[in-house]
XYZ file of C-alpha atoms in Angstrom:
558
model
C 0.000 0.000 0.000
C 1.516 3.419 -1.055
C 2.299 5.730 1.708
C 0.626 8.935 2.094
C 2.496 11.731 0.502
C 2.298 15.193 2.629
C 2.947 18.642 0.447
C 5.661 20.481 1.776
C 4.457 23.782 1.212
C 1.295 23.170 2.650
C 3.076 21.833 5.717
C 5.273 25.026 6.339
C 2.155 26.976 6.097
C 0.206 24.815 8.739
C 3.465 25.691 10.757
C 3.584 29.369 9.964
C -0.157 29.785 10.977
C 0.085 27.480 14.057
C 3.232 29.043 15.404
C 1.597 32.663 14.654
C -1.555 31.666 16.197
C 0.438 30.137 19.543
C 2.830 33.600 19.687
C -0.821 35.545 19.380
C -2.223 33.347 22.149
C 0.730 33.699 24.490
C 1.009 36.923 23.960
C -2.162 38.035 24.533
C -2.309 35.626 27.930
C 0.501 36.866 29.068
C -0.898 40.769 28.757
C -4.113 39.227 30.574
C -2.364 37.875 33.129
C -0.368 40.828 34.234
C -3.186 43.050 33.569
C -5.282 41.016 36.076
C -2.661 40.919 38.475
C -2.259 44.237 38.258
C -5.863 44.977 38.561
C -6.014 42.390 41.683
C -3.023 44.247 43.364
C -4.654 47.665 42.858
C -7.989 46.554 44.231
C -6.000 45.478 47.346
C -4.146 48.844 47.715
C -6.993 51.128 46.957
C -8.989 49.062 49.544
C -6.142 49.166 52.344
C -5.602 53.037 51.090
C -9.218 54.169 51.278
C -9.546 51.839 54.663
C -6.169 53.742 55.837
C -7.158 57.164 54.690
C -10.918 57.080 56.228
C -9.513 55.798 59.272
C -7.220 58.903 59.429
C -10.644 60.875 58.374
C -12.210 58.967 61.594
C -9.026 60.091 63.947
C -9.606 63.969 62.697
C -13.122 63.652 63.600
C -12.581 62.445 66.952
C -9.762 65.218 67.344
C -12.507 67.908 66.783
C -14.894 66.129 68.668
C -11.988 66.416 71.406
C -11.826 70.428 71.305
C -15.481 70.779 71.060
C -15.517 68.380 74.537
C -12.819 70.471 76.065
C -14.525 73.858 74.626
C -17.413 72.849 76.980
C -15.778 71.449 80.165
C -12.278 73.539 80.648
C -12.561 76.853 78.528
C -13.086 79.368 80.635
C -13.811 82.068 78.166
C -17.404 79.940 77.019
C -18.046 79.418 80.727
C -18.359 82.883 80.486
C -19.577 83.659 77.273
C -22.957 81.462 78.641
C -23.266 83.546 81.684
C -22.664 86.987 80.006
C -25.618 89.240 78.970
C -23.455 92.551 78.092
C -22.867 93.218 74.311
C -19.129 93.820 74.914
C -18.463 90.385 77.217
C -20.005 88.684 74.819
C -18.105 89.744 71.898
C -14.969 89.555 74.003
C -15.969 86.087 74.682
C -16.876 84.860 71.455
C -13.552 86.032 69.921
C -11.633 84.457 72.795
C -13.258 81.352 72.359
C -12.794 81.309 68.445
C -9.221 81.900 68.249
C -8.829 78.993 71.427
C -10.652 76.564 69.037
C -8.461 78.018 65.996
C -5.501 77.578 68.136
C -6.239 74.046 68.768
C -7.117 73.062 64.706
C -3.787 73.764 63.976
C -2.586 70.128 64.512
C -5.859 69.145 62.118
C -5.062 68.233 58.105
C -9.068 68.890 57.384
C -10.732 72.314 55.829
C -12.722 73.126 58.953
C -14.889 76.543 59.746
C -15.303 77.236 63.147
C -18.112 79.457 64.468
C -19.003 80.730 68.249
C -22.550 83.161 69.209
C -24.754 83.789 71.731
C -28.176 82.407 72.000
C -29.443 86.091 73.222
C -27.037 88.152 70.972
C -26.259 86.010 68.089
C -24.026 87.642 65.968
C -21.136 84.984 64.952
C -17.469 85.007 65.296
C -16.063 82.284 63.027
C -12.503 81.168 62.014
C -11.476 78.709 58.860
C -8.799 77.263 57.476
C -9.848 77.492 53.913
C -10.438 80.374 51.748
C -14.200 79.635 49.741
C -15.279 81.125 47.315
C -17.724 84.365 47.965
C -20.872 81.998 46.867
C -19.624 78.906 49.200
C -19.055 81.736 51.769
C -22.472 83.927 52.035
C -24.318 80.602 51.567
C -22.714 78.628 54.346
C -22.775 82.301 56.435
C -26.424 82.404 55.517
C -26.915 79.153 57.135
C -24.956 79.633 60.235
C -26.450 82.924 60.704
C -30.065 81.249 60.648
C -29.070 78.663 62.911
C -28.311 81.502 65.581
C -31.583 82.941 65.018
C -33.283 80.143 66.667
C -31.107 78.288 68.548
C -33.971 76.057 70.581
C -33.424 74.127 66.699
C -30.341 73.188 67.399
C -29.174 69.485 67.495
C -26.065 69.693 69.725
C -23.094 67.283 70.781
C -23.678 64.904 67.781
C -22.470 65.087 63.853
C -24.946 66.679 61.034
C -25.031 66.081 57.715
C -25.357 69.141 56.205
C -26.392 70.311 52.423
C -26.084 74.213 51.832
C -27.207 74.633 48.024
C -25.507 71.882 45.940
C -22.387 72.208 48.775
C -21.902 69.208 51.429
C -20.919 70.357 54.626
C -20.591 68.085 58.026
C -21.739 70.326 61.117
C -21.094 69.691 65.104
C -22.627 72.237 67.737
C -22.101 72.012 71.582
C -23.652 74.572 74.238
C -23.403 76.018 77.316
C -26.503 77.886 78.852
C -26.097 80.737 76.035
C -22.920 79.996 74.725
C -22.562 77.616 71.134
C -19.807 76.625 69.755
C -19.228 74.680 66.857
C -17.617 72.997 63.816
C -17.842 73.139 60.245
C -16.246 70.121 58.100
C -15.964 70.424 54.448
C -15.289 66.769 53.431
C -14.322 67.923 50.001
C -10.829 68.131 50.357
C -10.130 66.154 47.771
C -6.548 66.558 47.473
C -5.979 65.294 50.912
C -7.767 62.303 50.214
C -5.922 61.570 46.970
C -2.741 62.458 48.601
C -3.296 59.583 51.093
C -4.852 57.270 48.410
C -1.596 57.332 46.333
C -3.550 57.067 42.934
C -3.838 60.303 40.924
C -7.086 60.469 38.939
C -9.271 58.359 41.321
C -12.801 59.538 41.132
C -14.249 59.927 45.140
C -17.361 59.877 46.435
C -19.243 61.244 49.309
C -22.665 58.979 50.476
C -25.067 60.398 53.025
C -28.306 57.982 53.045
C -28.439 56.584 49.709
C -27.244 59.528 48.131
C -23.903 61.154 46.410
C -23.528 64.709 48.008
C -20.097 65.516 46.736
C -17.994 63.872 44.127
C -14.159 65.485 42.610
C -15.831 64.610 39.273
C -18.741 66.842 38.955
C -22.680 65.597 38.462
C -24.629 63.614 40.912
C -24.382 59.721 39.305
C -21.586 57.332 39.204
C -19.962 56.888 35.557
C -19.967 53.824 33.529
C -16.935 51.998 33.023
C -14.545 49.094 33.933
C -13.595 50.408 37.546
C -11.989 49.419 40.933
C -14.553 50.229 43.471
C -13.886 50.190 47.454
C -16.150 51.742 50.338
C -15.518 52.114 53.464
C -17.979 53.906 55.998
C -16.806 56.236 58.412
C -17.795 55.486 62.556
C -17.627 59.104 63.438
C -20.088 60.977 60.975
C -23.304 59.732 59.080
C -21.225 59.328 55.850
C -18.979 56.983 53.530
C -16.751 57.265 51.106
C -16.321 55.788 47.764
C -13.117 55.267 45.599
C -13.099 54.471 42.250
C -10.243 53.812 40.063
C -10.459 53.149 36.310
C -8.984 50.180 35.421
C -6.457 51.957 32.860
C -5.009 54.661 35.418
C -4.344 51.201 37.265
C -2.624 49.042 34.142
C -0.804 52.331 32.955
C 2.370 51.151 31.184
C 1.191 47.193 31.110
C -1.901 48.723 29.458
C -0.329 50.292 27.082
C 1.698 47.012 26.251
C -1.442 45.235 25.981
C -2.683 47.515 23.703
C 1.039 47.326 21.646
C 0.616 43.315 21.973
C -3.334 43.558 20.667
C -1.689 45.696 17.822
C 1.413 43.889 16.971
C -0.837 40.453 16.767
C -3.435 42.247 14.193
C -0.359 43.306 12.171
C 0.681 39.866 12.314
C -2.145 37.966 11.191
C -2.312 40.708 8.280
C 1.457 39.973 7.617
C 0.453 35.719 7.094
C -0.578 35.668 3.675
C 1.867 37.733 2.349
C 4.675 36.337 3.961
C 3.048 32.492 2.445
C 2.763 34.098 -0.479
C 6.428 35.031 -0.551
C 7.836 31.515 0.902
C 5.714 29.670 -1.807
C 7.191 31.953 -4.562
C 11.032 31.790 -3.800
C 11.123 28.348 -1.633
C 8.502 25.693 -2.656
C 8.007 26.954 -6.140
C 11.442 25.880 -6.891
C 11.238 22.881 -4.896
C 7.765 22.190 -6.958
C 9.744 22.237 -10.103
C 12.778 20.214 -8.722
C 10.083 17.516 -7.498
C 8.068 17.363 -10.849
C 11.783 16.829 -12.484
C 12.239 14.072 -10.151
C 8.734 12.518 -10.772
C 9.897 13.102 -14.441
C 12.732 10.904 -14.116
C 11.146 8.024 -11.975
C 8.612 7.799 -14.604
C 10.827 8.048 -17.725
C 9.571 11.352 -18.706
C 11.629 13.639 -20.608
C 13.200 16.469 -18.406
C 13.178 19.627 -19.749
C 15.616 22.586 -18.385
C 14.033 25.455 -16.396
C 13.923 28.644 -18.813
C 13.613 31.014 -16.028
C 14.441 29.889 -12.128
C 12.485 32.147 -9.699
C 15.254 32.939 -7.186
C 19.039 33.671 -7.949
C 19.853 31.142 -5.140
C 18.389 28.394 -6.550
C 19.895 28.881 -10.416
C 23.269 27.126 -9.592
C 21.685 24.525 -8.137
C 18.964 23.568 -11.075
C 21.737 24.520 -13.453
C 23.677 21.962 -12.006
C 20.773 19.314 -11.999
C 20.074 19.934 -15.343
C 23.773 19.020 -16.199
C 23.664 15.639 -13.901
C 19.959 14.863 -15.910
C 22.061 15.413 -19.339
C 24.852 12.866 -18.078
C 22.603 10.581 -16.246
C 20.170 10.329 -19.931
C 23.231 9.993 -22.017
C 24.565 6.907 -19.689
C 20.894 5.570 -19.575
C 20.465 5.454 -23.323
C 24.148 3.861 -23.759
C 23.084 1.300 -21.621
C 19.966 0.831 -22.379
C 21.728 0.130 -26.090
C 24.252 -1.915 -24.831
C 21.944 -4.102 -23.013
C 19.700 -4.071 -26.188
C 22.555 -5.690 -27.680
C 24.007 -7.939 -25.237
C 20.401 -9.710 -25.112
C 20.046 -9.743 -28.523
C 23.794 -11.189 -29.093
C 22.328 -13.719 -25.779
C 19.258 -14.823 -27.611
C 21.207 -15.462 -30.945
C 23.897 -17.873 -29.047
C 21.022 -19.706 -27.302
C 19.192 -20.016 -30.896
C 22.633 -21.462 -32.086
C 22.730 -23.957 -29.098
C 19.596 -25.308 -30.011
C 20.198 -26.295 -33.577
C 23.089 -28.290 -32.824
C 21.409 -30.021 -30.317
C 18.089 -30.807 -32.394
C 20.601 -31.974 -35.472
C 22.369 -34.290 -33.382
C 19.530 -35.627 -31.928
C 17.969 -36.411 -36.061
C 21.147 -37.744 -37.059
C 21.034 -40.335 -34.034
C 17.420 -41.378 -35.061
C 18.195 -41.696 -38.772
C 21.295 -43.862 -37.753
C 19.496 -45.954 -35.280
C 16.809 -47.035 -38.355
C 19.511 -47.073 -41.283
C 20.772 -49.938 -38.065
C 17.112 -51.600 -38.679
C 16.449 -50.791 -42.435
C 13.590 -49.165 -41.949
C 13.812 -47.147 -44.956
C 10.332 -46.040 -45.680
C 10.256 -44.948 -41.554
C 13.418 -43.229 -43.048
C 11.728 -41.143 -45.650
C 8.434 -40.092 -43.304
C 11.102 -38.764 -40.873
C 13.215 -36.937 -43.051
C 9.674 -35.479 -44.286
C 9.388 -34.586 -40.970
C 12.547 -33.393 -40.330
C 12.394 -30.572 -42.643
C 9.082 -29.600 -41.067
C 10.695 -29.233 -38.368
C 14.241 -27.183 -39.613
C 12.260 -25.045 -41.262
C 10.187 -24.147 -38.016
C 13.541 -24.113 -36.175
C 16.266 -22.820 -38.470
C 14.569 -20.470 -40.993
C 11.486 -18.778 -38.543
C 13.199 -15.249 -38.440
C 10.859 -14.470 -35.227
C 11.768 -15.804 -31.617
C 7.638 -15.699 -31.083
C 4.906 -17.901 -32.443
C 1.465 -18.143 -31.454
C 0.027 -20.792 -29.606
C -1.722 -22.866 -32.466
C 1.668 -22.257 -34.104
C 4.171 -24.218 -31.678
C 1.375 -27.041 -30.431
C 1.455 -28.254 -34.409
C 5.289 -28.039 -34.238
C 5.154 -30.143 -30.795
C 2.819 -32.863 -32.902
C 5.303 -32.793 -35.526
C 8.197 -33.636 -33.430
C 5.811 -36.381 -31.909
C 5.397 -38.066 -35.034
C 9.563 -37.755 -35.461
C 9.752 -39.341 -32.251
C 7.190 -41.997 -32.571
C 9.620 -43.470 -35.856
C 12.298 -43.763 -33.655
C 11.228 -44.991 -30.468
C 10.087 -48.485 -29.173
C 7.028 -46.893 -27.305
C 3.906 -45.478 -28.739
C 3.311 -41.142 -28.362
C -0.408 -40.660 -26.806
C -0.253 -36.746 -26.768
C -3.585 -35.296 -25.648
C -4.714 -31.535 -25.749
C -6.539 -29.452 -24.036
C -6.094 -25.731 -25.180
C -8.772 -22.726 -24.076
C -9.586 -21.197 -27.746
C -9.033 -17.590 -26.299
C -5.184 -18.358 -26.263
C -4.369 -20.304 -29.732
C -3.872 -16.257 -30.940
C -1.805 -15.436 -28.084
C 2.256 -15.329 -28.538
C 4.696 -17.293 -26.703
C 8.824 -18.035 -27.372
C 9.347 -20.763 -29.773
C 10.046 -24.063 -28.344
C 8.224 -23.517 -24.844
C 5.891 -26.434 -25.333
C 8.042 -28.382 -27.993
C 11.289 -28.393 -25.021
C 8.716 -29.612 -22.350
C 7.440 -32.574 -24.822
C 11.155 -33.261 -25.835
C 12.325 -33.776 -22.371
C 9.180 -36.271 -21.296
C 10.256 -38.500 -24.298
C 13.585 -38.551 -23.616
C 13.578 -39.200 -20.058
C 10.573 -41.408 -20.415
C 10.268 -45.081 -18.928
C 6.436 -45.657 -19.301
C 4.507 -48.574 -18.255
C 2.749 -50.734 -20.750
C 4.798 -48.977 -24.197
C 2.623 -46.166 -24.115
C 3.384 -42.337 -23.299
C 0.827 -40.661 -22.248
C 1.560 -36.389 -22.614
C -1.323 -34.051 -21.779
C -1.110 -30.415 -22.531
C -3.328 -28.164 -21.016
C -3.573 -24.018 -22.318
C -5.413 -21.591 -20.464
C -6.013 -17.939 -19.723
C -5.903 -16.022 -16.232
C -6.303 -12.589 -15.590
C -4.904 -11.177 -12.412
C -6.272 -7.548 -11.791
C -4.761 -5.714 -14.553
C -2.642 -8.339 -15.611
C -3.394 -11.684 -18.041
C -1.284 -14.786 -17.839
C -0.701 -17.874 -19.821
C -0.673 -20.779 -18.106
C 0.869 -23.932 -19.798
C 0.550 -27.580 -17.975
C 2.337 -30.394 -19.680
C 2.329 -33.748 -17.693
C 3.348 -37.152 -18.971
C 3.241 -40.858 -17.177
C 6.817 -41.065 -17.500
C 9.749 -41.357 -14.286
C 9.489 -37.422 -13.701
C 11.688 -35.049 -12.616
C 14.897 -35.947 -9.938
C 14.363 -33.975 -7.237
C 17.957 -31.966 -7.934
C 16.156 -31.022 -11.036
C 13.119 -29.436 -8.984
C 15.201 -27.615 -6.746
C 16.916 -26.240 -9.389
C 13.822 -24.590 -10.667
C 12.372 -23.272 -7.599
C 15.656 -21.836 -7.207
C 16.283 -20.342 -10.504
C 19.568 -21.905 -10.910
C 20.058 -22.659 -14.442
C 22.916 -22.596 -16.312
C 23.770 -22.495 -19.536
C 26.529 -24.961 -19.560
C 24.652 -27.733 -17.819
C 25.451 -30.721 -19.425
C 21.667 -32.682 -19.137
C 18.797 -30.811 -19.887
C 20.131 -28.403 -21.979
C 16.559 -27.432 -23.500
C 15.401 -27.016 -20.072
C 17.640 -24.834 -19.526
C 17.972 -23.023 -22.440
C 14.402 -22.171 -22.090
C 14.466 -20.658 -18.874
C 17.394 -18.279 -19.354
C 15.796 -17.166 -23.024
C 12.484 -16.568 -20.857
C 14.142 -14.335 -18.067
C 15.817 -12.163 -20.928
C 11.762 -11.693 -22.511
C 9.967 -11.247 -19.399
C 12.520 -11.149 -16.442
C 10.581 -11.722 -13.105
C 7.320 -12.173 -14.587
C 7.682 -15.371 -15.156
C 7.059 -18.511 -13.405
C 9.064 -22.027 -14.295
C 8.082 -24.651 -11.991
C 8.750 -28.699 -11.777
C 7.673 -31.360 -9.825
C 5.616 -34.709 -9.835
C 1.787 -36.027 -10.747
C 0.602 -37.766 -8.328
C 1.083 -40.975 -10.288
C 5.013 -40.025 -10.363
C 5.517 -38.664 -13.630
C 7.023 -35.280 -14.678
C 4.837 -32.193 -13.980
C 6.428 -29.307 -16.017
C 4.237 -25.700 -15.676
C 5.382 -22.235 -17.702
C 3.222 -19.116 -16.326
C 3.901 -15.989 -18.832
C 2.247 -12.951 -19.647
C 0.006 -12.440 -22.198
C 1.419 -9.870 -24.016
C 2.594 -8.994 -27.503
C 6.552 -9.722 -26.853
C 7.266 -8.520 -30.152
C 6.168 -4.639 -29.200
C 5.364 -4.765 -25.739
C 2.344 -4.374 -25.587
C -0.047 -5.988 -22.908
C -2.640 -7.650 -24.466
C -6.242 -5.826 -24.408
């Protein structure tokens, strides 16, 4: 069974595409990978960071909650301020007590705005650390100032959330008797929270309830996108904060190398086909050509010389196979004569051999019944005899047809039966379809030759069948010839010699035999079959399986 041939070409690109397709893979896994990791290692900072930061927000708180406690319980200057009724002890008051509680925010990182009145005179004293804007400032003024006005509204010692217009504020008021004091948080410091985050661009969010009060982004609604989100709720005031980070501020650099790998792999899968295109053209187009010049060769097709060779690299090389085709063509054809010849020259010695050996054999018969004065028996095989020279000696052709050599073998029959003591029964029994066919002269007449001379048979009569027929293997017919006589048979030196093919020419006994054999392997070489042996009743068995073909030309037959 014939192997399965693989294209080379198509091979290499299988390869190209597989190896492109596992660099695209990797490549992109690998940018997943870190990008993920990435991702996973920011979500675990910004949580720790916002978790850090709030807590810092939490310790500021309590700080402020820790002057307003102290405000109450050891300033002397509100102590007074809540027992005072004149205008200028309470303004004295007031202004101490502000620039105490500004004194003590100095140690605070927060934007705060500290206020101080009177519940009877309520003008405000305030102090802050930030500078708003004149809106921020009238409006959070406006509130404070309404807050004096009626005072019994108050909800002291605890944390407010606070909205003042579309500002946030968180709000803390303590009293005593007259005196109020409190604080003003804006929680909108956004640098301070981004400073302590580490992460530039986050987008922060302040929750009161279910609602955003304050964001660093403007509007009221978190965006869409692929984000890092972590909350963290603060234990001090009725708020909590939200961080989100966008995924890219995170991946930065790796990113942008995802987005160079994403790129670089598009450009690559572009780049396939013409990068085939241009291996096919300058390395298995050549090797295409060099292949169909080999398949030229091992089918005996004329090779013809490349008039243009696609890459200079390659010229040399089928310049050089040309030259070796040339050579190897001219040595085929001398051989090819020369073995022409030496057959021919083989096939005219063993013709030679056989006509001495047929005249000697006549001139022994003619002598043995000049012995016995059998003259007429003379005269019928001399008749004969001719027949049979003229068949031998003067056919031109080395073929005959079937029909053609089985009346020479009945000829040399009748020869034999003059000369013999025995009687000849010769019996045939020839399929019509092969009488046409040809076959080398002599192949039947050798086989009858040899059972007459070798022949002992019981009660004076030979018995020789001969049996013709046709087989057809597959796409191949065959000519199978049986002759079998009732004689001694083969020795069993003589069977060995043709299972084993081991002829020669110079034997001295059987000469015909083998004669026959080595003219055979020069017409059909291992397509033929010689074999010997024994009937069952012990005579010779001789069988010659050839093909049916036109020897002449060729030519199988149809």
């Amino acid at each position: 069974m014939e192997k399965r041939r693989f294209s080379v070409a198509a091979s290499m690109s299988r390869i190209i595409i597989a190896l492109t397709a596992a660099i695209v893979i990797l490549l992109n896994t690998v940018g997943f990978f870190m990008g993920r990791q990435l991702i996973n290692q920011a979500k675990s900072q910004v949580s720790s960071a916002i978790e850090s930061t709030c807590e810092d927000f939490d310790d500021q708180i309590d700080f402020i909650d820790r002057i307003l406690e102290n405000i109450v319980t050891d300033n002397i200057s509100f102590k007074y301020l809540g027992d005072a009724y004149d205008a200028n002890d309470i303004y004295l008051y007031a202004r101490q007590v502000s620039m105490d509680m500004d004194d003590a925010m100095l140690a605070s990182d927060l934007w705060y705005y500290s206020f101080v009145f009177h519940a009877k005179k309520n003008s405000i004293h305030s102090e802050s650390s930030i500078h708003l804007s004149d809106e921020r400032s009238a409006g959070l003024y406006a509130y404070l100032e309404n807050m004096a006005e009626t005072p019994a509204n108050i909800t002291t010692d605890k944390w407010l959330s606070v909205s003042c217009g579309e500002y946030f504020y968180l709000i803390k008021v303590v009293k005593y008797k007259n005196a109020y004091a409190g604080m003003v948080v804006v929680p909108d410091n956004w640098d301070y929270f981004e400073q302590n985050l580490g992460y530039s661009g986050s987008e922060l969010y302040i929750i009161s309830g279910d609602e955003i009060v304050a964001n660093n982004i403007g509007g009221s609604s978190v965006r869409n996108g692929k984000y890092i989100k972590s909350t963290y709720e603060l234990g001090s005031v009725p708020i909590e904060i939200m961080c989100l980070l966008h995924e890219g501020t995170v991946l930065g650099a790796a990113g942008r190398l995802s987005s160079y790998v994403f790129c670089f792999s598009l450009i690559l899968c572009l780049f396939i086909p013409f990068l085939i295109t241009l291996i096919r053209k300058h390395l298995f187009a050549p090797l295409k050509m060099m292949d169909d010049k080999i398949a030229n060769i091992r089918y005996g097709t004329p090779v013809v010389p490349l008039e243009e060779v696609p890459a200079k690299e390659t010229a040399e090389v089928f310049l050089a196979f040309d030259q070796l085709m040339d050579e190897i063509n001219e040595l085929k054809i001398k051989a090819y004569e020369e073995k022409i010849s030496m057959q021919k020259y083989k096939l005219q010695y063993l013709m030679l051999q056989l006509k001495p050996h047929f005249y000697l054999n006549f001139l022994k018969a003619v002598y043995a019944l000049a012995g016995s004065e059998k003259y007429e028996e003379i005269q019928s095989m001399t008749k004969a005899m001719s027949e049979h020279f003229r068949y031998v000696v003067y056919n031109d052709s080395s073929i005959v047809t079937v029909r053609e050599e089985i009346r020479h073998a009945e000829n040399y029959c009748n020869i034999q039966r003059m000369g013999h003591m025995f009687d000849i029964d010769i019996n045939y029994k020839v399929s019509s379809e092969v009488l046409g066919l040809y076959i080398p002269t002599l192949c039947i007449q050798t086989f009858v030759e040899n059972s007459i001379k070798y022949a002992k048979p019981e009660g004076n009569v030979l018995k020789i069948d001969i049996k013709a027929a046709l087989i057809n293997d597959e796409d191949t017919s065959y000519i199978d010839i049986t002759i079998t006589d009732n004689g001694v048979g083969y020795d069993e030196e003589m069977i060995k010699r043709a299972e084993n093919g081991s002829f020669e020419q110079e034997a001295d006994s059987h000469v015909g035999l083998s004669n026959l054999y080595n003219r055979l392997k020069i017409l059909y070489e291992d397509r033929m079959y010689m074999i010997l042996g024994k009937t069952r009743e012990g005579g010779a068995l001789s069988e010659l399986v050839i093909p049916a073909e036109d020897v002449r030309s060729g030519h199988k037959r149809d």
